[in-house]
PDB file of C-alpha atoms in Angstrom:
ATOM      1  CA  MET A 178      74.675  96.296  94.729  1.00  0.00           C
ATOM      2  CA  ASN A 179      75.911  99.622  93.406  1.00  0.00           C
ATOM      3  CA  TYR A 180      79.533 100.135  94.410  1.00  0.00           C
ATOM      4  CA  ASN A 181      79.470 103.862  93.651  1.00  0.00           C
ATOM      5  CA  ASP A 182      77.062 104.468  96.533  1.00  0.00           C
ATOM      6  CA  LEU A 183      79.313 102.933  99.208  1.00  0.00           C
ATOM      7  CA  ASN A 184      80.657 105.143 101.969  1.00  0.00           C
ATOM      8  CA  GLU A 185      84.353 105.165 102.921  1.00  0.00           C
ATOM      9  CA  THR A 186      83.989 102.524 105.656  1.00  0.00           C
ATOM     10  CA  GLU A 187      82.243 100.132 103.298  1.00  0.00           C
ATOM     11  CA  LYS A 188      84.872 100.728 100.597  1.00  0.00           C
ATOM     12  CA  ASN A 189      87.646  99.998 103.116  1.00  0.00           C
ATOM     13  CA  LEU A 190      85.914  96.743 104.074  1.00  0.00           C
ATOM     14  CA  LEU A 191      85.649  95.878 100.391  1.00  0.00           C
ATOM     15  CA  VAL A 192      89.384  96.483  99.958  1.00  0.00           C
ATOM     16  CA  LYS A 193      90.123  94.176 102.907  1.00  0.00           C
ATOM     17  CA  GLN A 194      87.813  91.533 101.444  1.00  0.00           C
ATOM     18  CA  TYR A 195      89.549  91.633  98.054  1.00  0.00           C
ATOM     19  CA  LYS A 196      93.108  91.934  99.374  1.00  0.00           C
ATOM     20  CA  PRO A 197      93.917  88.256  98.583  1.00  0.00           C
ATOM     21  CA  LEU A 198      92.889  88.803  94.946  1.00  0.00           C
ATOM     22  CA  ILE A 199      94.971  91.981  94.747  1.00  0.00           C
ATOM     23  CA  ASN A 200      98.026  90.236  96.239  1.00  0.00           C
ATOM     24  CA  LYS A 201      97.594  87.252  93.907  1.00  0.00           C
ATOM     25  CA  LEU A 202      97.619  89.507  90.834  1.00  0.00           C
ATOM     26  CA  VAL A 203     100.600  91.495  92.145  1.00  0.00           C
ATOM     27  CA  ASN A 204     102.480  88.252  92.781  1.00  0.00           C
ATOM     28  CA  GLN A 205     101.870  87.123  89.185  1.00  0.00           C
ATOM     29  CA  PHE A 206     103.628  90.238  87.901  1.00  0.00           C
ATOM     30  CA  PHE A 207     106.335  90.480  90.569  1.00  0.00           C
ATOM     31  CA  CYS A 208     108.469  87.636  89.231  1.00  0.00           C
ATOM     32  CA  LYS A 209     108.157  88.787  85.609  1.00  0.00           C
ATOM     33  CA  VAL A 210     108.860  92.521  85.624  1.00  0.00           C
ATOM     34  CA  PRO A 211     111.680  94.688  86.994  1.00  0.00           C
ATOM     35  CA  CYS A 212     109.481  96.596  89.411  1.00  0.00           C
ATOM     36  CA  SER A 213     109.235  96.702  93.189  1.00  0.00           C
ATOM     37  CA  TRP A 214     106.473  94.953  95.108  1.00  0.00           C
ATOM     38  CA  GLU A 215     105.287  98.267  96.561  1.00  0.00           C
ATOM     39  CA  ASP A 216     104.930  99.857  93.123  1.00  0.00           C
ATOM     40  CA  LEU A 217     102.986  96.880  91.808  1.00  0.00           C
ATOM     41  CA  GLN A 218     100.732  96.973  94.857  1.00  0.00           C
ATOM     42  CA  SER A 219     100.127 100.660  94.327  1.00  0.00           C
ATOM     43  CA  TYR A 220      99.120 100.058  90.712  1.00  0.00           C
ATOM     44  CA  ALA A 221      96.854  97.212  91.806  1.00  0.00           C
ATOM     45  CA  TYR A 222      95.053  99.298  94.431  1.00  0.00           C
ATOM     46  CA  GLU A 223      94.579 102.073  91.864  1.00  0.00           C
ATOM     47  CA  GLY A 224      93.006  99.511  89.530  1.00  0.00           C
ATOM     48  CA  PHE A 225      90.776  98.250  92.313  1.00  0.00           C
ATOM     49  CA  ALA A 226      89.666 101.791  93.123  1.00  0.00           C
ATOM     50  CA  LEU A 227      88.816 102.299  89.456  1.00  0.00           C
ATOM     51  CA  ALA A 228      86.818  99.074  89.505  1.00  0.00           C
ATOM     52  CA  ILE A 229      84.818 100.258  92.511  1.00  0.00           C
ATOM     53  CA  CYS A 230      84.079 103.590  90.830  1.00  0.00           C
ATOM     54  CA  LYS A 231      83.258 102.291  87.359  1.00  0.00           C
ATOM     55  CA  TYR A 232      81.458  99.001  87.990  1.00  0.00           C
ATOM     56  CA  ASP A 233      77.771  99.051  87.101  1.00  0.00           C
ATOM     57  CA  ALA A 234      75.989  95.811  87.960  1.00  0.00           C
ATOM     58  CA  ASP A 235      73.027  96.693  85.740  1.00  0.00           C
ATOM     59  CA  ARG A 236      75.124  97.077  82.578  1.00  0.00           C
ATOM     60  CA  SER A 237      77.881  94.551  83.196  1.00  0.00           C
ATOM     61  CA  THR A 238      77.689  90.910  82.130  1.00  0.00           C
ATOM     62  CA  MET A 239      80.328  89.854  84.658  1.00  0.00           C
ATOM     63  CA  ASP A 240      80.323  89.867  88.429  1.00  0.00           C
ATOM     64  CA  PHE A 241      82.362  92.378  90.432  1.00  0.00           C
ATOM     65  CA  THR A 242      85.222  89.964  91.168  1.00  0.00           C
ATOM     66  CA  GLN A 243      85.879  89.381  87.468  1.00  0.00           C
ATOM     67  CA  TYR A 244      85.559  93.080  86.700  1.00  0.00           C
ATOM     68  CA  ALA A 245      87.941  93.986  89.534  1.00  0.00           C
ATOM     69  CA  ALA A 246      90.507  91.403  88.387  1.00  0.00           C
ATOM     70  CA  TYR A 247      90.466  92.779  84.831  1.00  0.00           C
ATOM     71  CA  SER A 248      90.643  96.345  86.092  1.00  0.00           C
ATOM     72  CA  ILE A 249      93.583  95.581  88.419  1.00  0.00           C
ATOM     73  CA  ARG A 250      95.473  93.663  85.735  1.00  0.00           C
ATOM     74  CA  ASN A 251      94.923  96.352  83.109  1.00  0.00           C
ATOM     75  CA  ASN A 252      95.988  99.133  85.460  1.00  0.00           C
ATOM     76  CA  ILE A 253      99.188  97.270  86.355  1.00  0.00           C
ATOM     77  CA  LEU A 254      99.975  96.718  82.661  1.00  0.00           C
ATOM     78  CA  ASN A 255      99.256 100.340  81.728  1.00  0.00           C
ATOM     79  CA  SER A 256     101.308 101.680  84.621  1.00  0.00           C
ATOM     80  CA  LEU A 257     104.230  99.399  83.786  1.00  0.00           C
ATOM     81  CA  ASN A 258     104.037 100.461  80.163  1.00  0.00           C
ATOM     82  CA  ASN A 259     104.255 104.105  81.193  1.00  0.00           C
ATOM     83  CA  GLU A 260     107.019 103.559  83.744  1.00  0.00           C
ATOM     84  CA  LEU A 261     109.237 101.153  81.844  1.00  0.00           C
ATOM     85  CA  ARG A 262     109.820 103.472  78.909  1.00  0.00           C
ATOM     86  CA  THR A 263     113.101 104.499  80.484  1.00  0.00           C
ATOM     87  CA  VAL A 264     116.115 103.360  78.498  1.00  0.00           C
ATOM     88  CA  LYS A 265     118.745 101.787  80.711  1.00  0.00           C
ATOM     89  CA  LEU A 266     122.338 102.025  79.564  1.00  0.00           C
ATOM     90  CA  ASP A 267     125.080  99.631  80.547  1.00  0.00           C
ATOM     91  CA  ALA A 268     128.307 100.921  82.088  1.00  0.00           C
ATOM     92  CA  TYR A 269     130.176 100.925  78.769  1.00  0.00           C
ATOM     93  CA  ALA A 270     127.507 103.046  77.059  1.00  0.00           C
ATOM     94  CA  GLN A 271     127.451 105.486  79.985  1.00  0.00           C
ATOM     95  CA  LYS A 272     131.234 105.806  79.921  1.00  0.00           C
ATOM     96  CA  THR A 273     131.237 106.355  76.145  1.00  0.00           C
ATOM     97  CA  ILE A 274     128.572 109.066  76.356  1.00  0.00           C
ATOM     98  CA  LEU A 275     130.424 110.861  79.149  1.00  0.00           C
ATOM     99  CA  GLU A 276     133.765 110.643  77.272  1.00  0.00           C
ATOM    100  CA  ARG A 277     132.141 112.266  74.243  1.00  0.00           C
ATOM    101  CA  GLY A 278     130.885 115.147  76.369  1.00  0.00           C
ATOM    102  CA  GLY A 279     127.303 113.987  76.560  1.00  0.00           C
ATOM    103  CA  SER A 280     124.994 113.909  79.521  1.00  0.00           C
ATOM    104  CA  LEU A 281     123.234 110.916  81.035  1.00  0.00           C
ATOM    105  CA  PHE A 282     120.247 113.020  82.052  1.00  0.00           C
ATOM    106  CA  ASN A 283     118.975 114.139  78.655  1.00  0.00           C
ATOM    107  CA  THR A 284     115.427 113.039  78.142  1.00  0.00           C
ATOM    108  CA  ILE A 285     113.181 113.218  75.135  1.00  0.00           C
ATOM    109  CA  SER A 286     109.475 112.714  75.559  1.00  0.00           C
ATOM    110  CA  ILE A 287     108.104 109.951  73.377  1.00  0.00           C
ATOM    111  CA  ASP A 288     105.106 112.166  72.632  1.00  0.00           C
ATOM    112  CA  HIS A 289     107.385 115.009  71.516  1.00  0.00           C
ATOM    113  CA  LYS A 290     107.982 115.350  67.767  1.00  0.00           C
ATOM    114  CA  LEU A 291     111.676 115.753  67.078  1.00  0.00           C
ATOM    115  CA  ASP A 292     112.846 118.579  64.879  1.00  0.00           C
ATOM    116  CA  ASP A 293     115.459 117.794  62.186  1.00  0.00           C
ATOM    117  CA  ASP A 294     118.494 118.608  64.361  1.00  0.00           C
ATOM    118  CA  GLU A 295     117.292 116.426  67.244  1.00  0.00           C
ATOM    119  CA  GLU A 296     116.466 113.570  64.877  1.00  0.00           C
ATOM    120  CA  ILE A 297     119.914 113.689  63.265  1.00  0.00           C
ATOM    121  CA  LYS A 298     121.534 113.786  66.714  1.00  0.00           C
ATOM    122  CA  CYS A 299     119.526 110.711  67.813  1.00  0.00           C
ATOM    123  CA  GLN A 300     120.434 108.860  64.619  1.00  0.00           C
ATOM    124  CA  LYS A 301     124.137 109.614  65.187  1.00  0.00           C
ATOM    125  CA  ILE A 302     123.945 108.301  68.766  1.00  0.00           C
ATOM    126  CA  VAL A 303     122.239 105.094  67.641  1.00  0.00           C
ATOM    127  CA  LEU A 304     124.694 104.627  64.768  1.00  0.00           C
ATOM    128  CA  SER A 305     127.651 105.293  67.051  1.00  0.00           C
ATOM    129  CA  ALA A 306     126.383 102.823  69.662  1.00  0.00           C
ATOM    130  CA  THR A 307     125.828 100.200  66.945  1.00  0.00           C
ATOM    131  CA  ILE A 308     129.347 100.653  65.541  1.00  0.00           C
ATOM    132  CA  ASP A 309     130.887 100.514  69.030  1.00  0.00           C
ATOM    133  CA  GLU A 310     128.927  97.347  69.783  1.00  0.00           C
ATOM    134  CA  LYS A 311     130.042  95.602  66.569  1.00  0.00           C
ATOM    135  CA  PHE A 312     133.718  96.442  66.976  1.00  0.00           C
ATOM    136  CA  SER A 313     134.012  95.938  70.743  1.00  0.00           C
ATOM    137  CA  ASP A 314     134.435  92.166  70.407  1.00  0.00           C
TER     138      ASP A 314
END
């Protein structure tokens, strides 16, 4: 069976058929990561859609269920990796940043190469937070 050649109705039936597998994989992640059930489900359905599009029974050594499970799991992990890059600050760190005239909404892309001034600024923030943490006890 070639899953790429399915029409929309057949793909919807396939999604309904594999819904227990999708929910099982979402449930495995739900208790372990700080992410909502709806987000995890969204990532899982994206992974399942990728599995439907990319699965080739002639070239694959595994059946579609195994391939779909790997695809769903990998998509959830990749999506979580992309989403959970946000640094969360505790109330003390937020208060300290605001008292020093900083902003809580400054973002630096991880893919962005820092120039010398930005790098020095980041090092000062990290050093300051480390000193505050050591002497707060």
